[in-house]
XYZ file of C-alpha atoms in Angstrom:
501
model
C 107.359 83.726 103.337
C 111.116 83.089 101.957
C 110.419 79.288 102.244
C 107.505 79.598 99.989
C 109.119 82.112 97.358
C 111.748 79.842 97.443
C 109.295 76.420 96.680
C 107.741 79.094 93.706
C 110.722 79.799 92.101
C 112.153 76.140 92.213
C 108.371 75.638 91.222
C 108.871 77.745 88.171
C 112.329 76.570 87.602
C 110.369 73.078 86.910
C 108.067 74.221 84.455
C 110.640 76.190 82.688
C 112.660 73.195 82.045
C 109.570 70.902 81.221
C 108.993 70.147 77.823
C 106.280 67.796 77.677
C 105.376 67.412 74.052
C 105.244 69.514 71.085
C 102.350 70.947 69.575
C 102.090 71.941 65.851
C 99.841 72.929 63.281
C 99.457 76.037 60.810
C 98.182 79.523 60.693
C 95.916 80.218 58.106
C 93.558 82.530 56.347
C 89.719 81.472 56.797
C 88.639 82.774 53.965
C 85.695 81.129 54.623
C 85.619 81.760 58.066
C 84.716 78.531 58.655
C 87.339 77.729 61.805
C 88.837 75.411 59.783
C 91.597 74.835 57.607
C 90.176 74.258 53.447
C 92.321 73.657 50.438
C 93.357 76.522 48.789
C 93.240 78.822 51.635
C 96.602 81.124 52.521
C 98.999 79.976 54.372
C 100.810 82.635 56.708
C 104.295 83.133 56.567
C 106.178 85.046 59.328
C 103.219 84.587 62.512
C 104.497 84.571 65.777
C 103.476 81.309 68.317
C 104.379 81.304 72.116
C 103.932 78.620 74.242
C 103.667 81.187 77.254
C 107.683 81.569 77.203
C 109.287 81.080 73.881
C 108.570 82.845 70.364
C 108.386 80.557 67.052
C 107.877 81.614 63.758
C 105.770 79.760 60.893
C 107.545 78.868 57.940
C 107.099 79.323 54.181
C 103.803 76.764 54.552
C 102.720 78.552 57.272
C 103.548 75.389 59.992
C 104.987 76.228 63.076
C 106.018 73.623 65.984
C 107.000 74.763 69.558
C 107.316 73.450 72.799
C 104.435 72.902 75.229
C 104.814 74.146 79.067
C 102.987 72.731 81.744
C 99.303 74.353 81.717
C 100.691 76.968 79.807
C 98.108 78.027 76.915
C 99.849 78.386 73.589
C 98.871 80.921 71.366
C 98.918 83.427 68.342
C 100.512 86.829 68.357
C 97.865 88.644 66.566
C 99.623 90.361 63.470
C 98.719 93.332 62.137
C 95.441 93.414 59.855
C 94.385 89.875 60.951
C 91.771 89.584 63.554
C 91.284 85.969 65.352
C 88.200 84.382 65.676
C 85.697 85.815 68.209
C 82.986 84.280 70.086
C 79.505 85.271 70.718
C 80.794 87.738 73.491
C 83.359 88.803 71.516
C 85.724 86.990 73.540
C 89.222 86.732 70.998
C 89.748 83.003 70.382
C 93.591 83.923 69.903
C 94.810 80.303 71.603
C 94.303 76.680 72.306
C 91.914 76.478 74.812
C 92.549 75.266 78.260
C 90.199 71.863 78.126
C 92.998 70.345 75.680
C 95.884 71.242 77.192
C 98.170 68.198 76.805
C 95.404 66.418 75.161
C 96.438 67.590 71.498
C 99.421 67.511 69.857
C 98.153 69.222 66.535
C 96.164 72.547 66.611
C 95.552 75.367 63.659
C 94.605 78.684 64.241
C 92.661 80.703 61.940
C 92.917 84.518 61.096
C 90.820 86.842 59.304
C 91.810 89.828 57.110
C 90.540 93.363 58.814
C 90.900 96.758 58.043
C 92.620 98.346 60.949
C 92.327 102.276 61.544
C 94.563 104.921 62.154
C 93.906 106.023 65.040
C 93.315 103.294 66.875
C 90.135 103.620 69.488
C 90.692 101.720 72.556
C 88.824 102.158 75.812
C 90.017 101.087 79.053
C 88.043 100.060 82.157
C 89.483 99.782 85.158
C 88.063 97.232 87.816
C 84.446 96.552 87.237
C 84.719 94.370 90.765
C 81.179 92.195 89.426
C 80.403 90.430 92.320
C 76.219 89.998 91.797
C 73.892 90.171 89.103
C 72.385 93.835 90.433
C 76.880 94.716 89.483
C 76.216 93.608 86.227
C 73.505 95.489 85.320
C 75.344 98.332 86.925
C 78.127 98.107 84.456
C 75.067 97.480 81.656
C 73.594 100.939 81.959
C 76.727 102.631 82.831
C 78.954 101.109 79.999
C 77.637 98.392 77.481
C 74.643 100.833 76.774
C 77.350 104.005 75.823
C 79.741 102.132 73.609
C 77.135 99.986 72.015
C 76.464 103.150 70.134
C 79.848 104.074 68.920
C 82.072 100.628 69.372
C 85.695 101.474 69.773
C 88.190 99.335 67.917
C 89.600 97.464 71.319
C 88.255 97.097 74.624
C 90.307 96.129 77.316
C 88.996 95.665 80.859
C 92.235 95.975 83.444
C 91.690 93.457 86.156
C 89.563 92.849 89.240
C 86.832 92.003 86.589
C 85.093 90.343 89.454
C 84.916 90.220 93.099
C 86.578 87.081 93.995
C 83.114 85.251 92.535
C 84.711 83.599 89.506
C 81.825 81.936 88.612
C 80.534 85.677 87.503
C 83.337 85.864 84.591
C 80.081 84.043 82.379
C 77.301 86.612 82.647
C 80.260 89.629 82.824
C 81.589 88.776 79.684
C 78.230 87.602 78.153
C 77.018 91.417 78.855
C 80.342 93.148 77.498
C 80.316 91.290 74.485
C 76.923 93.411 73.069
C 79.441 96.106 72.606
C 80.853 94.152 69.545
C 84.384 95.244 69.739
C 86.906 92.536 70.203
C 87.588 92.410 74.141
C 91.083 91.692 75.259
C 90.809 90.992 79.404
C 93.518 91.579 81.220
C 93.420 89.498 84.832
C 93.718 91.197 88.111
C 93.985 89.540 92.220
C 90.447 89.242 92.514
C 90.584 87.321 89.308
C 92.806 84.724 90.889
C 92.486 80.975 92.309
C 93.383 81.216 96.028
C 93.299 78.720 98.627
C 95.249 75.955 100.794
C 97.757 73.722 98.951
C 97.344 76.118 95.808
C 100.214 77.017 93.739
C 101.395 79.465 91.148
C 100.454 77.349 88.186
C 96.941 77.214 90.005
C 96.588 81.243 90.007
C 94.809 81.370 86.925
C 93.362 78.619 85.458
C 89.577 79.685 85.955
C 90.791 82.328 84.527
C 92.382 80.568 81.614
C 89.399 78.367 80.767
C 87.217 81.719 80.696
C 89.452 84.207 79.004
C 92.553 82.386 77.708
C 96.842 83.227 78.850
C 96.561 86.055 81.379
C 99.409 87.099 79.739
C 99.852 87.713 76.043
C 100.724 90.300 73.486
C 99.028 91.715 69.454
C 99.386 94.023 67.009
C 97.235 96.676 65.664
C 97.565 98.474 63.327
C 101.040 99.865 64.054
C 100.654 99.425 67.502
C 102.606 96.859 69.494
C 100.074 96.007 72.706
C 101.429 93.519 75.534
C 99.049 92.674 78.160
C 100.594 91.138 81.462
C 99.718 89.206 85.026
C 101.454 91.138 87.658
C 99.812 89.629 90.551
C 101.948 87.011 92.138
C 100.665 84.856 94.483
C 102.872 84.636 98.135
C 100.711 82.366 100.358
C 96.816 80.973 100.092
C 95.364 84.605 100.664
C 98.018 87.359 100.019
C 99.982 88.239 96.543
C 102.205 90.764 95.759
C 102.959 92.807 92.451
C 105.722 90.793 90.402
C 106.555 89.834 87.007
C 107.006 86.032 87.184
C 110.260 84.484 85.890
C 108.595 82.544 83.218
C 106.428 85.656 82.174
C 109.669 87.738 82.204
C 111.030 85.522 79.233
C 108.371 85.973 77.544
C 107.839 89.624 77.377
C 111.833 90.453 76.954
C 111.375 87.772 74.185
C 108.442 89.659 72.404
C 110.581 93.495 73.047
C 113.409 92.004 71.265
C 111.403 90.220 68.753
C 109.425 93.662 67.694
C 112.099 96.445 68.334
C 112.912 96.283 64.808
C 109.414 96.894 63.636
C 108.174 98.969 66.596
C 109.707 102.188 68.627
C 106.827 102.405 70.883
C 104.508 99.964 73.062
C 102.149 100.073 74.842
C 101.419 97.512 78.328
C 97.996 96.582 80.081
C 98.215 95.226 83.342
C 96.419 95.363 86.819
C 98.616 96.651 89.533
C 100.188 99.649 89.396
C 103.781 99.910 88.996
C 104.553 101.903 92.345
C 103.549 98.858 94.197
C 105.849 96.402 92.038
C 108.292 94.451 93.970
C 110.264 94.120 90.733
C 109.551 97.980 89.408
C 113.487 98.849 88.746
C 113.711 95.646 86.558
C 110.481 96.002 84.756
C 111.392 99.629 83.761
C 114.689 98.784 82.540
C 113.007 96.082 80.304
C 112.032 99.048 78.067
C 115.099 100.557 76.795
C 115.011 99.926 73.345
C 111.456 101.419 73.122
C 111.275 105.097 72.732
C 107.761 106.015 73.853
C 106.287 103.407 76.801
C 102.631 103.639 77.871
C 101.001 101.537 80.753
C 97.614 101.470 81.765
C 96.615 100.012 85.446
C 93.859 99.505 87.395
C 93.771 98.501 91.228
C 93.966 101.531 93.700
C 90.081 102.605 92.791
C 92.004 105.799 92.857
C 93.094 107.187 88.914
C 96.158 109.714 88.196
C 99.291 109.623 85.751
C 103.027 108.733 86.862
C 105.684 109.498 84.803
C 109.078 106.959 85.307
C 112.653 108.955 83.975
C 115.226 107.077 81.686
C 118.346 108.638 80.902
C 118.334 109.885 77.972
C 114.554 108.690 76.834
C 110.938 109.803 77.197
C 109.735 108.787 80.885
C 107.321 105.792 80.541
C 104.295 107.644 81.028
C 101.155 105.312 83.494
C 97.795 106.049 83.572
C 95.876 104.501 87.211
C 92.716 104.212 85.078
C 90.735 104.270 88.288
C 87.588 101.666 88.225
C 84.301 101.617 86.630
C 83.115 100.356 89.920
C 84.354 103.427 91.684
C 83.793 102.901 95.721
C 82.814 99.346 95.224
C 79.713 99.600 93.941
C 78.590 101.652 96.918
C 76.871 104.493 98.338
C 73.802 105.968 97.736
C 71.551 104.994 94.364
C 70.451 106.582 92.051
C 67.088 107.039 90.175
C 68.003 103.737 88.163
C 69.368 102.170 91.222
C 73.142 102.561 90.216
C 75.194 103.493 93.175
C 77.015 106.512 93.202
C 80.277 104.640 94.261
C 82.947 108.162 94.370
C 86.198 107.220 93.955
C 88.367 107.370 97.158
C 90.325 110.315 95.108
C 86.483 112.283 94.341
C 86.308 111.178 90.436
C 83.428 110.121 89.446
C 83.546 106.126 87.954
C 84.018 106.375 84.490
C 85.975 104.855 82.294
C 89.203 105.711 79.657
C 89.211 106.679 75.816
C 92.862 106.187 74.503
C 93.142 107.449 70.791
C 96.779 106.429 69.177
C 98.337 106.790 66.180
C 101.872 106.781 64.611
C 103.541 109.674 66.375
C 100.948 110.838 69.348
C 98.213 109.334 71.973
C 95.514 110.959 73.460
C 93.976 110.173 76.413
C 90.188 111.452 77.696
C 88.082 110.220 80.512
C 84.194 109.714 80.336
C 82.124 109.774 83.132
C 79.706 106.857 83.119
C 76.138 108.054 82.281
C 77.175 111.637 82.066
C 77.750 113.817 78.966
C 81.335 114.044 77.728
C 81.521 117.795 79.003
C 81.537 116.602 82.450
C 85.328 116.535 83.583
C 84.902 119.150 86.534
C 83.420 119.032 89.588
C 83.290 122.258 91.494
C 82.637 122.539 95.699
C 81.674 125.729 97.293
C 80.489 126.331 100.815
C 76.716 126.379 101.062
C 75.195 128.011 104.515
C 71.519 126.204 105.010
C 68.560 126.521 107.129
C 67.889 123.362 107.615
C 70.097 120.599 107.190
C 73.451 122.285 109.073
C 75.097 118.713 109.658
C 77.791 119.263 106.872
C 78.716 123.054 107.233
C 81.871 122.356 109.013
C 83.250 121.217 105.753
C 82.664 125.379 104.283
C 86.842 126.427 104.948
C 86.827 129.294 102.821
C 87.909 127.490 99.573
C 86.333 126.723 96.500
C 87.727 123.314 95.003
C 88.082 122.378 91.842
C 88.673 117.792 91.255
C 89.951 117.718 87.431
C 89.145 113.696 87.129
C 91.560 113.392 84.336
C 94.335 115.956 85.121
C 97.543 116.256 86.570
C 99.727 118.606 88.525
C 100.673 120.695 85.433
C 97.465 120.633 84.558
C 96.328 124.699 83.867
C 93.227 124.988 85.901
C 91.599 128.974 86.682
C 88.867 130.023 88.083
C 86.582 133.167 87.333
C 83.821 135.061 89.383
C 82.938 137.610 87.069
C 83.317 135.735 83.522
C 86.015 138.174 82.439
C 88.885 137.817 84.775
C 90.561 134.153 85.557
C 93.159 133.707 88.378
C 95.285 130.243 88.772
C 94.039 127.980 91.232
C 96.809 126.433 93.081
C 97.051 122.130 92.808
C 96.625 120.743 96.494
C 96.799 117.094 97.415
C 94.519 116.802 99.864
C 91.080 114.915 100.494
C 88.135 116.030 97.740
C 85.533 117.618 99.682
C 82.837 115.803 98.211
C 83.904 112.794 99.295
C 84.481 113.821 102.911
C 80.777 114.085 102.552
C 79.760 110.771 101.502
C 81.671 109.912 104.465
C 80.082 112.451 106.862
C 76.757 111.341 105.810
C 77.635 107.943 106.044
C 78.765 107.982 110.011
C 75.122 110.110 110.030
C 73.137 107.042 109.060
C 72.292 108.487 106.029
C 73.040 105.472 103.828
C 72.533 103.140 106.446
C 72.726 99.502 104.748
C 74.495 100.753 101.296
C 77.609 101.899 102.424
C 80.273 103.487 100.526
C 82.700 100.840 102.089
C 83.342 99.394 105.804
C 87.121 99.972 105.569
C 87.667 103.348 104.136
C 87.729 107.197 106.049
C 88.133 110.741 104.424
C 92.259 110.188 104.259
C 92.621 109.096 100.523
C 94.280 112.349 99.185
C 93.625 113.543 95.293
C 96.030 113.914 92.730
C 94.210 116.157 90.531
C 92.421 118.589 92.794
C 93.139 122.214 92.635
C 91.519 125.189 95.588
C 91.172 128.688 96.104
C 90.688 130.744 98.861
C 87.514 132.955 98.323
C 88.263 136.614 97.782
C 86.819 139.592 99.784
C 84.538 142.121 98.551
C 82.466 139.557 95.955
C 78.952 141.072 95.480
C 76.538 139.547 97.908
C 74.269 136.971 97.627
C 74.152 134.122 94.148
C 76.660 134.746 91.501
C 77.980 132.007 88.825
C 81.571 130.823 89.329
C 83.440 129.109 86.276
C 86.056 126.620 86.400
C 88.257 125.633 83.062
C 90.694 123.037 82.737
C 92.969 122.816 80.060
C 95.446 120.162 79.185
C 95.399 118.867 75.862
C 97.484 115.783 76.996
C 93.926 114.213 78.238
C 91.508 115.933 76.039
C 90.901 118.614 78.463
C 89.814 122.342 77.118
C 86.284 122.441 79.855
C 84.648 124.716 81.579
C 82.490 123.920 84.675
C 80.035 126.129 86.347
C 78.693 126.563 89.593
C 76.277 128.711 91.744
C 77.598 130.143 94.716
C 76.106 131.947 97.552
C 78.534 135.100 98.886
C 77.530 135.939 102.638
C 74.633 138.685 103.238
């Protein structure tokens, strides 16, 4: 493994130092929204080109000229209140596409006035892992068909878009696009060219052709977004999570660049931070910034993790947990959806991250389920029947908060008056211990929630109590509330409970 990190880095060294050609052109406004450059139209002072590494400026006339890189995409740094050119699947056409890469020296890119709100609505989907048609349709129902009704002002789906099947980027991106909100992907390691005699600069370029840079950064608004490729690459088959040395230019380019125009930022990537090789570094990239927010994707698990700086708020990451949930399996559904639990016992779902100048807000919507549904409650049921699972009734009643924390305030009440504190407990969610139970039952025989996974995934937002003595006998309603205004969180979640005759 040293010999090849060593080959990658001399590897990168190379393309750092290669300057093929230039490329040049202008940035204008298509007034006409034609694609192309007419008389008369503005010419944009002040936009910011990168050639994957470097930062250049356009001039008075709105001309720029940079450097290229080999297969490195060069592209636009979306200003504020300009919008790029979308396609049909509301793909942003924010670069030179990979087809001409080396082919043209001279390439224009067009920008559109927009009005840009305050707050800005972005929602965040972690892996949709698309790996068939039947996963498509999946994320159809469970997503396209919600935020069709209300589009948010940014969509940006956080890796593992697919299931190694690149070929499915197409149809995935075809189906996302009926949202009609501009769609910025961010790539994850299913996402990724492997095989023999690959190398780094191979890693993305299906990628590339479908999507554009898998790394890249915009404005909105006043909101500084940089989206990054974390996965690097160590052999034909495994990768680790690493900032690559080209990359790394780039982004301390673009902090430096904005600082004076930005105090916060906010970073899209796929693999959490924890498992970083580079996580020191990365963090200490940040210091200028005051307030640091990162969402991730990857674990198929979702909870926050706070980073310290001396003397600065902690860069605050949100595991966005997957849309997929399990996988895309488990039991089905009336529509034929798969349940797919999270290994953590959230529901799949997906992120709604509401920003403005001073604040963000965070809330999580469960896919296909109204937006009161942020609880889910367990409490031992005694049968006649079907007895298999009641080993699992300890004593407790649990209480899985899908978008809370440990500081999260979560009570309980058996009487509707009277609330105690339930106490946070990282352990395994009940609920999915059963999937699991009924899965070694042949219950789900042939849709399995996965081949490689047991009950040992603990939660990070699950809270239990033990059941009193001297509850009335027989039904009663119990309430849960959670309340954490952080991530939208003032609910209340009821369940029916049966106290021993």
């Amino acid at each position: 493994m040293r010999r090849l990190l060593i080959c990658l880095s001399l590897l990168l060294t190379s393309v750092v130092n290669a300057q093929v050609k230039k490329v040049e052109g202008r940035v204008f406004e298509d007034s006409n929204q034609n694609g192309q450059y007419d008389k008369g139209e503005p010419l944009l002072k002040g936009i910011t080109i990168s050639n994957g590494r470097d930062l250049v400026k356009t001039d008075d006339k709105g001309k720029y000229s940079i450097n290229t890189l080999a297969d490195y995409q060069v592209f636009v740094i979306k200003p504020s209140s300009y919008q790029s050119a979308l396609s049909k699947e509301n793909k942003v056409n924010f670069y030179m596409p990979y087809e001409v890469l080396g082919k043209v020296n001279i390439y224009d890119f067009a920008l559109y006035k927009q009005e840009e709100y305050t707050p800005l609505h972005a929602v965040l989907l972690g892996d949709l892992q698309s790996d068939v048609m039947d996963d498509i349709h999946h994320v159809e129902k469970l997503v396209v068909s919600e935020l069709v009704q209300s589009p948010p002002d940014l969509i940006f789906p956080l890796g593992d878009l697919v299931f190694d099947r690149l070929e499915v980027f197409d149809p995935l991106s075809k189906s996302l696009g009926l949202i009609g909100s501009p769609i910025y992907y961010v790539v994850g390691n299913h996402d990724l060219n492997f095989g023999k005699g690959l190398t780094i600069k191979d890693r993305d370029s299906s990628y590339k052709k479908a999507f554009g840079p898998s790394y890249y950064a915009l404005e909105y608004g006043n909101e500084l977004i940089i989206v990054l490729n974390n996965i690097m690459p160590i052999d034909e088959k495994k990768y680790v999570g690493k900032i690559d040395e080209v990359q790394k230019v780039f982004l301390k380019n673009v902090l430096k660049q904005y600082v004076s125009t930005h105090t916060k930022v906010k970073v899209m990537m796929h693999i959490p931070m924890e498992f970083m090789e580079d996580k020191a570094e990365f963090v200490s990239l940040f210091d200028a910034y005051k307030e640091v927010f990162i969402a991730t994707g990857h674990t198929h698990t979702q909870y926050h993790s706070y980073y310290d700086r001396a003397g600065k708020t902690p860069i605050h990451e949100l595991v966005a947990g997957a849309v997929c949930g399990a996988w895309w399996q488990g039991p089905h559904d009336i529509e034929g959806i798969p349940f797919a639990m999270m290994y953590d016992g959230t529901w799949k779902g997906y992120w709604n991250l509401h920003s403005e100048k001073d604040s963000y807000k965070l809330g999580y919507k469960v896919s296909g389920r109204d937006q009161q549904k942020q609880i889910q409650v367990w409490a031992p049921e005694v049968k006649e029947w079907d007895k298999s699972l009641e080993h699992l009734n300890d004593g407790y009643v649990y209480a899985n908060v899908f978008a809370g924390d440990k500081d999260t305030d979560v009570q309980i009440s058996y009487d509707g008056v009277s609330w105690q504190k339930m106490e946070f407990y990282e352990g395994v969610d009940p609920h999915y211990t059963r999937f699991i139970e009924l899965q070694k039952l042949g219950r789900f025989k042939g849709m399995n929630i996965s081949n490689f996974v047991d009950a040992k995934r603990k939660s990070k937002h699950l809270w239990r109590l033990s059941i009193p003595q001297g509850l009335e006998k027989g039904p009663q309603v119990i309430k849960v509330k959670a309340i954490d205004p952080r991530y939208g969180l003032n609910h209340v979640e009821y369940r029916i409970m049966w106290t021993p005759q």
